[in-house]
Coordinates of C-alpha atoms and ligand atoms in Angstrom, one line a residue:
Chain A
M1 CA -28.5 8.7 15.9
R2 CA -26.2 9.6 18.7
E3 CA -23.2 8.0 17.1
P4 CA -19.9 9.8 17.7
V5 CA -17.9 10.6 14.6
V6 CA -15.2 12.5 16.4
S7 CA -14.0 11.5 19.8
F8 CA -11.3 13.2 21.9
D9 CA -10.2 11.3 25.0
G10 CA -8.0 13.2 27.3
V11 CA -6.1 14.8 24.4
C12 CA -3.0 16.9 25.0
K13 CA -1.0 18.6 22.3
S14 CA 2.3 20.2 23.0
Y15 CA 4.4 22.1 20.5
P16 CA 8.1 21.9 20.8
L17 CA 9.8 25.3 21.3
Y18 CA 13.1 24.4 19.7
H19 CA 13.4 26.9 16.9
H20 CA 16.8 28.1 18.2
V21 CA 18.2 24.5 17.9
R22 CA 17.4 24.4 14.3
G23 CA 20.9 25.1 13.0
I24 CA 23.5 22.3 12.8
K25 CA 26.0 24.5 14.6
H26 CA 23.8 24.5 17.7
L27 CA 23.0 20.9 17.3
L28 CA 26.6 19.8 17.2
F29 CA 28.0 22.1 19.8
N30 CA 25.3 21.8 22.5
F31 CA 24.1 18.3 21.6
P32 CA 23.5 16.7 25.0
R33 CA 22.2 19.9 26.5
N34 CA 19.9 20.6 23.6
L35 CA 18.4 17.1 23.6
K36 CA 17.4 17.5 27.2
A37 CA 16.2 21.1 26.5
M38 CA 14.2 20.0 23.5
K39 CA 12.3 17.5 25.6
S40 CA 11.5 19.9 28.5
M41 CA 10.7 22.9 26.4
Q42 CA 7.2 22.2 25.2
Y43 CA 4.3 24.5 24.9
E44 CA 1.0 23.0 25.8
A45 CA -1.6 24.2 23.3
I46 CA -4.3 21.8 24.5
R47 CA -4.5 20.1 27.9
G48 CA -6.6 17.1 28.6
I49 CA -9.6 17.8 26.4
S50 CA -12.3 15.1 26.0
F51 CA -15.5 15.5 23.9
D52 CA -17.6 13.8 21.3
V53 CA -19.1 15.2 18.1
Y54 CA -22.1 13.2 16.9
R55 CA -23.1 12.4 13.3
G56 CA -25.0 15.1 11.6
E57 CA -24.2 17.7 14.2
Q58 CA -23.1 21.3 13.7
F59 CA -20.4 21.7 16.3
G60 CA -18.9 25.1 17.2
I61 CA -15.6 25.9 19.0
I62 CA -15.1 29.3 20.5
G63 CA -12.4 30.8 22.7
H64 CA -9.8 33.6 22.8
N65 CA -6.9 33.9 20.3
G66 CA -4.3 31.2 21.0
A67 CA -6.7 29.2 23.1
G68 CA -6.1 26.1 21.0
K69 CA -9.0 26.0 18.5
S70 CA -7.1 25.6 15.3
T71 CA -5.0 23.0 17.1
T72 CA -8.1 21.1 17.8
L73 CA -9.2 21.2 14.2
G74 CA -5.7 20.1 13.1
L75 CA -6.0 17.1 15.3
I76 CA -9.4 16.2 13.9
A77 CA -8.0 16.6 10.3
G78 CA -5.2 14.2 11.2
V79 CA -2.4 16.7 10.2
L80 CA -1.4 16.9 13.8
K81 CA -0.9 14.0 16.1
P82 CA -1.8 14.2 19.8
T83 CA 1.1 14.2 22.3
S84 CA -1.0 12.1 24.6
G85 CA -4.6 10.9 24.7
R86 CA -6.7 9.5 21.8
V87 CA -8.4 11.1 18.8
V88 CA -10.8 8.9 16.9
V89 CA -12.4 10.0 13.7
R90 CA -15.0 7.9 11.8
G91 CA -15.7 9.2 8.3
R92 CA -14.3 11.1 5.4
I93 CA -12.8 14.4 6.4
S94 CA -12.6 17.5 4.2
P95 CA -9.3 19.4 4.0
L96 CA -9.0 21.9 6.7
L97 CA -10.6 25.1 5.5
S98 CA -8.6 27.9 6.9
L99 CA -7.6 31.5 6.1
G100 CA -4.7 32.2 3.8
A101 CA -3.6 31.0 0.4
G102 CA -5.2 27.8 -0.6
F103 CA -3.1 25.2 -2.4
H104 CA -0.6 26.3 -5.0
P105 CA -0.3 30.0 -5.5
D106 CA 0.9 29.7 -9.1
L107 CA -1.8 27.4 -10.3
S108 CA -5.2 28.8 -11.5
G109 CA -8.4 28.5 -9.5
R110 CA -9.6 25.7 -11.7
E111 CA -6.3 23.7 -11.3
N112 CA -6.5 24.3 -7.5
V113 CA -10.0 22.8 -7.5
M114 CA -8.7 19.7 -9.1
L115 CA -5.7 19.4 -6.8
N116 CA -7.9 20.1 -3.8
G117 CA -10.4 17.4 -4.7
I118 CA -7.7 14.8 -5.4
L119 CA -6.0 15.6 -2.1
M120 CA -9.4 14.9 -0.5
G121 CA -9.3 11.4 -1.9
L122 CA -11.4 11.7 -5.0
T123 CA -10.4 10.6 -8.4
R124 CA -10.0 12.9 -11.4
R125 CA -13.1 11.4 -13.0
E126 CA -15.3 12.1 -9.9
I127 CA -14.2 15.7 -9.8
L128 CA -14.7 16.4 -13.5
E129 CA -18.3 15.3 -13.0
K130 CA -18.8 18.1 -10.5
L131 CA -16.4 20.7 -11.8
D132 CA -19.1 22.9 -13.5
E133 CA -21.2 22.9 -10.4
I134 CA -18.3 23.9 -8.2
L135 CA -17.1 26.6 -10.6
D136 CA -20.7 28.0 -10.7
F137 CA -20.9 28.1 -7.0
T138 CA -17.7 30.1 -6.6
E139 CA -19.1 32.9 -8.9
L140 CA -15.5 33.8 -9.7
G141 CA -16.1 34.3 -13.4
E142 CA -12.9 34.8 -15.5
F143 CA -10.8 34.8 -12.3
I144 CA -11.1 31.0 -12.2
E145 CA -8.4 30.9 -14.9
R146 CA -6.0 33.2 -13.0
P147 CA -3.3 32.1 -10.6
I148 CA -4.7 32.2 -7.1
R149 CA -1.9 34.3 -5.8
V150 CA -3.8 37.3 -7.3
Y151 CA -7.1 36.4 -5.4
S152 CA -8.4 38.4 -2.5
S153 CA -9.0 36.6 0.8
G154 CA -12.7 36.5 0.1
M155 CA -12.1 35.0 -3.3
L156 CA -9.9 32.3 -1.8
A157 CA -12.6 31.5 0.8
R158 CA -15.2 31.2 -2.0
L159 CA -12.9 28.8 -3.8
G160 CA -12.1 26.8 -0.7
F161 CA -15.6 26.4 0.5
S162 CA -17.1 25.6 -2.9
V163 CA -14.7 22.7 -3.4
V164 CA -15.1 21.3 0.0
A165 CA -18.9 21.7 0.1
H166 CA -19.4 19.9 -3.2
L167 CA -17.3 16.9 -2.8
D168 CA -19.5 15.1 -0.4
P169 CA -17.4 15.1 2.8
E170 CA -18.9 13.4 5.9
I171 CA -17.0 15.7 8.3
L172 CA -16.4 19.3 7.3
L173 CA -13.8 21.4 9.1
I174 CA -14.1 25.1 8.9
D175 CA -11.6 27.5 10.6
E176 CA -12.8 31.1 10.5
V177 CA -13.0 31.2 6.7
L178 CA -16.6 32.2 6.2
G179 CA -16.1 35.5 7.9
V180 CA -14.2 37.0 5.0
G181 CA -16.9 36.3 2.4
D182 CA -19.3 39.0 1.3
I183 CA -23.0 39.1 2.3
R184 CA -24.2 37.2 -0.7
F185 CA -21.7 34.5 -0.3
R186 CA -22.4 34.1 3.4
Q187 CA -26.0 33.7 2.7
K188 CA -25.2 31.1 0.1
C189 CA -22.9 29.3 2.5
A190 CA -25.6 29.5 5.2
K191 CA -28.0 27.8 2.8
K192 CA -25.5 25.1 2.0
I193 CA -24.9 24.5 5.7
R194 CA -28.6 24.1 6.3
E195 CA -28.6 21.5 3.5
F196 CA -25.7 19.8 5.3
K197 CA -27.9 19.6 8.4
R198 CA -30.6 17.8 6.5
S199 CA -28.3 15.4 4.7
G200 CA -26.4 14.5 7.9
V201 CA -23.0 16.0 7.2
T202 CA -21.1 16.7 10.4
M203 CA -19.6 20.1 10.7
V204 CA -17.0 21.4 13.1
M205 CA -16.5 25.2 12.9
V206 CA -14.3 27.6 14.6
S207 CA -15.4 31.2 14.6
H208 CA -15.0 34.5 16.5
S209 CA -18.4 35.6 15.4
V210 CA -20.2 33.9 18.4
D211 CA -23.6 35.0 17.2
G212 CA -23.1 32.9 14.0
I213 CA -22.1 29.9 16.2
A214 CA -25.2 30.4 18.2
R215 CA -27.4 30.5 15.1
L216 CA -25.9 27.7 13.0
C217 CA -24.6 25.2 15.6
S218 CA -26.5 22.9 17.8
R219 CA -23.7 22.3 20.3
A220 CA -20.6 24.2 21.1
M221 CA -17.4 24.0 23.1
W222 CA -15.6 26.9 24.8
I223 CA -11.8 26.5 25.1
E224 CA -10.2 28.8 27.7
N225 CA -6.5 28.6 28.6
H226 CA -6.0 25.5 26.5
T227 CA -8.5 23.5 28.5
M228 CA -12.2 22.9 28.0
Q229 CA -14.2 25.5 29.9
M230 CA -17.7 24.5 28.9
I231 CA -19.5 22.3 26.4
G232 CA -23.2 22.0 25.6
D233 CA -26.0 23.7 23.8
A234 CA -24.5 26.3 21.5
K235 CA -26.7 29.2 22.7
E236 CA -25.9 28.5 26.4
V237 CA -22.2 28.2 25.8
V238 CA -22.1 31.4 23.7
A239 CA -24.2 33.2 26.4
A240 CA -21.7 32.1 29.1
Y241 CA -18.8 33.1 26.9
Q242 CA -20.3 36.5 26.3
A243 CA -21.1 37.0 30.0
A244 CA -17.5 36.1 31.0
N245 CA -16.2 38.7 28.6
A246 CA -19.0 41.2 29.4
D247 CA -16.5 44.0 30.4
E248 CA -14.8 44.1 27.0
A249 CA -18.0 43.3 25.1
D250 CA -19.8 46.4 26.4
A251 CA -17.8 48.7 24.3
S252 CA -18.2 46.7 21.1
D253 CA -21.9 45.9 21.5
P254 CA -23.2 48.5 19.0
V255 CA -20.8 47.2 16.4
N256 CA -22.0 43.7 16.9
E257 CA -25.6 44.8 16.3
D258 CA -24.5 46.4 13.0
F259 CA -23.3 43.1 11.7
A260 CA -26.0 41.0 13.4
G261 CA -28.1 40.4 10.2
V262 CA -25.5 38.8 8.0
E263 CA -23.2 37.0 10.5
L264 CA -22.7 33.3 9.9
Chain B
M1 CA -24.6 10.2 -0.9
K2 CA -21.9 8.6 -3.0
A3 CA -19.3 6.6 -1.1
I4 CA -16.1 8.3 -1.8
D5 CA -13.0 7.6 0.2
L6 CA -11.5 10.5 1.9
G7 CA -8.6 11.0 4.3
N8 CA -6.7 7.8 4.9
H9 CA -8.6 5.4 2.7
R10 CA -7.5 6.0 -0.8
S11 CA -8.1 4.0 -3.9
L12 CA -5.4 3.1 -6.2
E13 CA -6.9 5.4 -8.8
N14 CA -6.7 8.3 -6.4
Y15 CA -3.0 7.6 -5.7
R16 CA -2.3 7.6 -9.4
D17 CA -4.3 10.8 -10.0
L18 CA -2.5 12.4 -7.0
L19 CA 0.9 11.5 -8.4
I20 CA -0.1 12.7 -11.9
I21 CA -1.5 16.0 -10.7
L22 CA 1.5 16.7 -8.5
V23 CA 3.9 16.0 -11.3
Q24 CA 1.8 18.2 -13.7
K25 CA 1.8 20.9 -11.1
E26 CA 5.6 20.9 -10.9
I27 CA 6.0 21.0 -14.7
K28 CA 3.4 23.7 -15.1
V29 CA 4.9 25.9 -12.3
R30 CA 8.4 25.4 -13.8
Y31 CA 7.3 26.4 -17.2
K32 CA 4.9 29.1 -16.2
N33 CA 7.6 31.0 -14.4
N34 CA 10.1 31.3 -17.2
V35 CA 9.6 32.2 -20.8
L36 CA 12.1 29.8 -22.3
G37 CA 10.8 26.8 -20.3
Y38 CA 12.1 23.6 -22.0
L39 CA 15.1 25.4 -23.5
W40 CA 16.5 25.9 -20.0
S41 CA 16.7 22.2 -19.2
V42 CA 18.5 21.5 -22.5
G43 CA 20.4 24.8 -22.8
N44 CA 22.0 24.7 -19.4
P45 CA 24.2 21.6 -20.0
L46 CA 24.9 22.8 -23.5
M47 CA 26.2 26.1 -22.3
F48 CA 28.3 24.5 -19.5
A49 CA 29.7 22.0 -22.1
V50 CA 31.0 25.0 -24.1
V51 CA 32.6 26.5 -20.9
Y52 CA 34.3 23.3 -19.9
F53 CA 35.4 22.7 -23.5
F54 CA 37.0 26.1 -23.5
A55 CA 38.7 25.6 -20.2
F56 CA 39.9 22.1 -20.4
K57 CA 40.3 21.4 -24.1
I58 CA 41.4 24.7 -25.5
I59 CA 43.3 26.1 -22.5
M60 CA 44.5 23.0 -20.6
R61 CA 44.6 20.7 -23.6
V62 CA 43.3 17.5 -22.2
R63 CA 43.7 14.5 -24.5
V64 CA 40.3 13.1 -24.8
E65 CA 38.7 12.2 -28.1
A66 CA 35.4 13.7 -29.0
Y67 CA 35.6 15.8 -25.8
P68 CA 32.3 17.7 -26.4
L69 CA 30.4 14.4 -26.7
V70 CA 32.2 13.1 -23.6
L71 CA 31.2 16.2 -21.7
L72 CA 27.6 16.1 -22.7
A73 CA 27.1 12.4 -22.1
G74 CA 28.2 13.2 -18.5
L75 CA 26.5 16.6 -18.1
F76 CA 23.0 15.6 -19.0
P77 CA 22.6 12.8 -16.5
W78 CA 24.5 14.8 -13.9
Q79 CA 22.2 17.7 -14.4
W80 CA 19.2 15.4 -13.6
F81 CA 21.0 14.1 -10.5
A82 CA 22.2 17.5 -9.3
N83 CA 19.0 19.4 -9.9
S84 CA 17.0 16.7 -8.1
V85 CA 19.2 16.6 -5.1
G86 CA 19.7 20.3 -5.0
S87 CA 15.9 21.1 -5.0
S88 CA 15.1 18.2 -2.6
P89 CA 15.6 20.0 0.8
K90 CA 12.8 22.5 -0.1
I91 CA 10.2 19.9 -1.2
F92 CA 8.2 19.7 2.0
V93 CA 8.7 23.4 2.8
A94 CA 7.2 24.3 -0.6
G95 CA 4.3 22.0 0.0
S96 CA 3.5 23.4 3.4
S97 CA 0.1 24.7 2.4
I98 CA -1.2 21.2 1.6
I99 CA 0.7 19.4 4.3
K100 CA -1.0 21.6 6.9
K101 CA -4.5 21.1 5.6
V102 CA -4.9 17.5 4.5
N103 CA -3.7 14.2 5.8
F104 CA -2.3 12.3 2.9
P105 CA 0.8 10.2 2.3
R106 CA 3.4 13.0 2.2
H107 CA 6.1 10.8 0.6
I108 CA 4.3 11.2 -2.6
I109 CA 5.5 14.8 -2.9
P110 CA 9.2 13.9 -3.2
L111 CA 8.2 11.1 -5.6
A112 CA 6.5 13.7 -7.8
S113 CA 9.5 15.9 -7.7
V114 CA 11.9 13.1 -8.6
L115 CA 9.7 12.1 -11.5
N116 CA 9.5 15.7 -12.7
H117 CA 13.3 15.8 -13.0
M118 CA 13.3 12.5 -14.7
I119 CA 10.9 13.8 -17.3
H120 CA 13.2 16.7 -18.0
F121 CA 16.0 14.3 -18.5
C122 CA 14.0 12.3 -21.0
F123 CA 13.2 15.5 -22.9
S124 CA 16.9 16.0 -23.3
L125 CA 17.5 12.6 -24.9
P126 CA 16.6 13.8 -28.4
V127 CA 19.3 16.4 -28.1
I128 CA 21.8 13.7 -27.2
I129 CA 20.7 11.6 -30.1
V130 CA 21.2 14.5 -32.5
L131 CA 24.7 15.1 -31.2
L132 CA 25.6 11.4 -31.5
L133 CA 24.5 11.5 -35.2
F134 CA 26.5 14.7 -35.7
Y135 CA 29.6 12.7 -34.6
D136 CA 28.7 9.9 -37.0
K137 CA 27.5 7.6 -34.2
V138 CA 24.3 5.7 -34.1
P139 CA 22.4 5.3 -30.8
P140 CA 23.2 1.7 -29.8
L141 CA 20.5 -0.9 -29.5
S142 CA 21.6 -1.7 -26.0
W143 CA 19.8 1.5 -24.9
L144 CA 16.6 -0.5 -25.0
Y145 CA 17.6 -2.3 -21.8
G146 CA 20.4 0.0 -20.6
M147 CA 18.2 3.1 -20.3
P148 CA 15.5 1.6 -18.2
I149 CA 18.1 0.1 -15.9
Q150 CA 20.0 3.3 -15.5
I151 CA 16.9 5.4 -15.1
G152 CA 15.4 3.0 -12.6
V153 CA 18.5 2.9 -10.5
Q154 CA 18.9 6.6 -10.5
L155 CA 15.2 7.1 -9.6
M156 CA 15.7 4.8 -6.6
M157 CA 18.7 6.7 -5.4
L158 CA 17.2 10.1 -5.9
Y159 CA 13.9 9.2 -4.2
G160 CA 15.8 8.0 -1.2
I161 CA 18.0 11.1 -1.0
S162 CA 15.0 13.4 -1.5
L163 CA 13.0 11.8 1.2
L164 CA 16.0 12.1 3.5
L165 CA 16.9 15.7 2.8
A166 CA 13.4 17.0 2.5
S167 CA 12.4 15.5 5.9
L168 CA 15.6 16.5 7.7
N169 CA 15.4 20.1 6.3
L170 CA 12.2 20.8 8.2
F171 CA 14.0 20.2 11.5
V172 CA 17.6 21.3 10.7
R173 CA 17.4 24.1 8.2
D174 CA 21.1 24.0 7.2
I175 CA 20.5 21.0 5.0
E176 CA 19.9 23.2 2.0
P177 CA 23.3 25.0 1.8
L178 CA 25.0 21.8 2.8
A179 CA 23.4 19.9 -0.1
S180 CA 24.5 22.5 -2.6
I181 CA 28.1 22.4 -1.3
I182 CA 28.1 18.6 -1.5
I183 CA 26.7 18.6 -5.0
Q184 CA 29.4 21.1 -6.2
M185 CA 32.2 19.0 -4.6
G186 CA 30.6 15.8 -5.9
F187 CA 30.7 17.2 -9.5
F188 CA 34.5 17.3 -9.4
F189 CA 35.0 14.0 -7.6
T190 CA 32.9 12.2 -10.2
P191 CA 34.1 11.4 -13.7
I192 CA 32.0 14.0 -15.6
I193 CA 34.4 16.5 -17.1
Y194 CA 37.1 13.8 -17.2
T195 CA 36.9 10.1 -18.0
E196 CA 37.5 7.4 -15.5
D197 CA 40.7 6.1 -17.2
L198 CA 42.3 9.5 -16.4
I199 CA 42.0 8.8 -12.7
P200 CA 45.4 7.6 -11.4
E201 CA 45.8 3.9 -10.7
R202 CA 46.2 4.4 -7.0
F203 CA 42.8 6.1 -6.7
Q204 CA 40.9 3.7 -9.0
H205 CA 39.7 1.5 -6.2
L206 CA 38.1 4.5 -4.5
I207 CA 35.6 5.0 -7.3
P208 CA 32.9 2.9 -5.7
L209 CA 33.1 5.0 -2.5
N210 CA 31.4 7.9 -4.4
P211 CA 27.7 6.9 -4.7
A212 CA 27.3 9.0 -7.9
A213 CA 30.5 7.7 -9.7
P214 CA 29.5 4.2 -10.8
L215 CA 26.2 5.5 -11.9
M216 CA 27.7 8.4 -14.0
I217 CA 30.4 6.2 -15.5
N218 CA 27.8 3.8 -16.7
W219 CA 25.7 6.7 -18.1
R220 CA 28.5 7.9 -20.2
N221 CA 29.6 4.4 -21.4
L222 CA 25.9 3.6 -22.2
I223 CA 25.4 6.8 -24.2
L224 CA 28.6 6.7 -26.1
E225 CA 29.4 3.0 -26.5
G226 CA 26.2 1.3 -25.5
T227 CA 28.0 -0.7 -22.7
L228 CA 27.2 -1.1 -19.1
N229 CA 29.6 -2.3 -16.4
F230 CA 27.4 -4.7 -14.4
Q231 CA 29.5 -4.5 -11.3
Y232 CA 28.9 -0.8 -11.3
V233 CA 25.1 -1.4 -11.9
L234 CA 25.1 -3.6 -8.8
I235 CA 27.0 -1.0 -6.7
S236 CA 24.7 1.8 -7.7
F237 CA 21.6 -0.4 -7.1
G238 CA 23.0 -1.1 -3.7
Y239 CA 23.4 2.6 -3.0
G240 CA 19.9 3.1 -4.3
L241 CA 18.5 0.5 -1.8
L242 CA 20.6 2.0 1.0
F243 CA 19.4 5.6 0.3
L244 CA 15.8 4.4 0.0
A245 CA 15.9 2.6 3.3
L246 CA 17.6 5.5 5.0
G247 CA 15.4 8.1 3.5
Y248 CA 12.2 6.2 4.2
S249 CA 13.1 5.4 7.8
V250 CA 14.0 9.0 8.6
Y251 CA 10.8 10.1 6.8
K252 CA 8.7 7.6 8.8
K253 CA 10.2 8.9 12.1
L254 CA 9.5 12.6 11.4
A255 CA 6.4 12.6 9.1
H256 CA 3.9 13.0 11.9
R257 CA 5.5 16.2 13.1
F258 CA 5.7 17.9 9.7
A259 CA 2.6 20.1 10.1
E260 CA 3.7 21.5 13.4
V261 CA 7.2 22.7 12.3
L262 CA 6.1 24.2 9.0
Ligands
ATP301 N1 3.1 25.0 14.9 C1 3.2 25.6 16.2 N2 4.3 25.6 16.9 C2 4.4 26.1 18.1 N3 3.3 26.7 18.7 C3 2.2 26.7 18.1 C4 2.0 26.1 16.8 N4 0.7 26.3 16.4 C5 0.1 26.9 17.4 N5 0.9 27.1 18.4 C6 0.6 27.7 19.7 O1 -0.5 27.0 20.3 C7 -1.4 27.9 20.9 C8 -2.8 27.5 20.3 O2 -2.8 27.9 18.9 P1 -4.1 27.8 18.0 O3 -3.6 28.1 16.6 O4 -4.7 26.5 18.2 O5 -5.0 29.0 18.6 P2 -6.5 29.4 18.1 O6 -7.4 29.1 19.3 O7 -6.8 28.9 16.8 O8 -6.3 31.0 18.0 P3 -6.9 32.0 17.0 O9 -8.3 32.4 17.5 O10 -6.0 33.2 17.1 O11 -7.0 31.4 15.7 C9 -1.0 29.3 20.6 O12 -0.4 29.8 21.8 C10 0.1 29.1 19.5 O13 1.1 30.1 19.7
MG302 MG1 -7.0 29.7 14.8

């Protein structure tokens, strides 16, 4: 059972900081200098991270803004390539579910479901078989025929999660999305996620609602300052993370309790 | 659970569906955003033909027979070429939302865009036929092999150019204005509003240096006379291969960094 489906081995990811060299003028006039500058000016978003995620596991990633969580998910999804180190993924990956507009803003929800599924690697036939089930799950009603640029962020999240959850991925990547759904949808998602647990779908989720991570995930990783601070049992990692941020957390504690019942 | 390939392992059927849905998407988006839709892709060359006819036939009095037909036989294929090249720098930028979320062969997006422009050209063929009939000409039989050759060669060239410009534009954002200037200049250096025999003798040997010229000359001769200059076919095919190789190698070098610069 302890079969790793995602393995990171000493992974570093640097982003180039060369936005100011983007123009041809700069490129031509400062060519030799810029080439050198481009190589040296890198921003390390992730430094030497190694971990494994095992089959059927619900794995959480927590950490401060800009710590490198989304970068880690991008590396798993294969849209980013590591600068050094090795990323091995065994299994079919879902599209990265993240905040913001889904696929094409001018296409309707229904058309986006189709595009989304085909991008995942399914064929039109396979998606048509499940289309009704997916559209039902979104509960978007007549909005499904409207262009998604008029959707609210919660509606986009509904659409995104519904597609991804119904097309049988083996590895599900979720970046923050579920936080914007309403209570009812979160409960629905929580139910779906529990189903995933039973059917052995691996899930990697990033969230700032650490209570949700503690409840839904079996293991978690805490990324601090672009390196791995701690990995292990989700509840222990979350507790350590909260303890480390106790000063700031004090003030917001009552707020946390307010949301405690419905958090994912 | 059903065994469905995701991520990198795609079936042929999935590739086909991906291409179809991306082309459909382009067409839908294009037609959803303007009321006149199809009329634009036909109306644009027609209106410019009127303008050029006025400027060059009525004012400057060029001596070319059936000048409106000559203009249109050049303008329709050129519009396909120019629109495709002109929109190519933005292809990957416009697809940023999917590029940042899913790992799939990105070179399929420019392919969809090139096919989309080809479809628009094919839609304009009936208009060309009507105009030929109006001038008492019958569409020649040689179109049966001439059209596929010309369309195929132009597709190759445009796909190569699109891959090249779309990839480069993510890293050097000046590509877009640069492309539009080159297209505007290319228009006048290519026999479109004039015929190739109007080009002075001492410049004739320079024609093959312009990648678009042999192609466009063949288009007009094919549409009006039903003839193809096979030397020109070979030259444009060569350019097609060259652009494909260039475009693909640049794309290959840069593709893994697309998501981080978008
Ligand atoms: N495409 C990019 N180009 C340059 N720098 C980037 C890029 N993407 C992310 N970064 C930088 O890398 C660091 C890590 O970013 P990342 O998006 O992984 O953070 P995060 O942990 O997801 O943060 P948040 O909690 O705010 O979502 C940040 O400092 C960010 O500025
Ligand atoms: Mg993030």
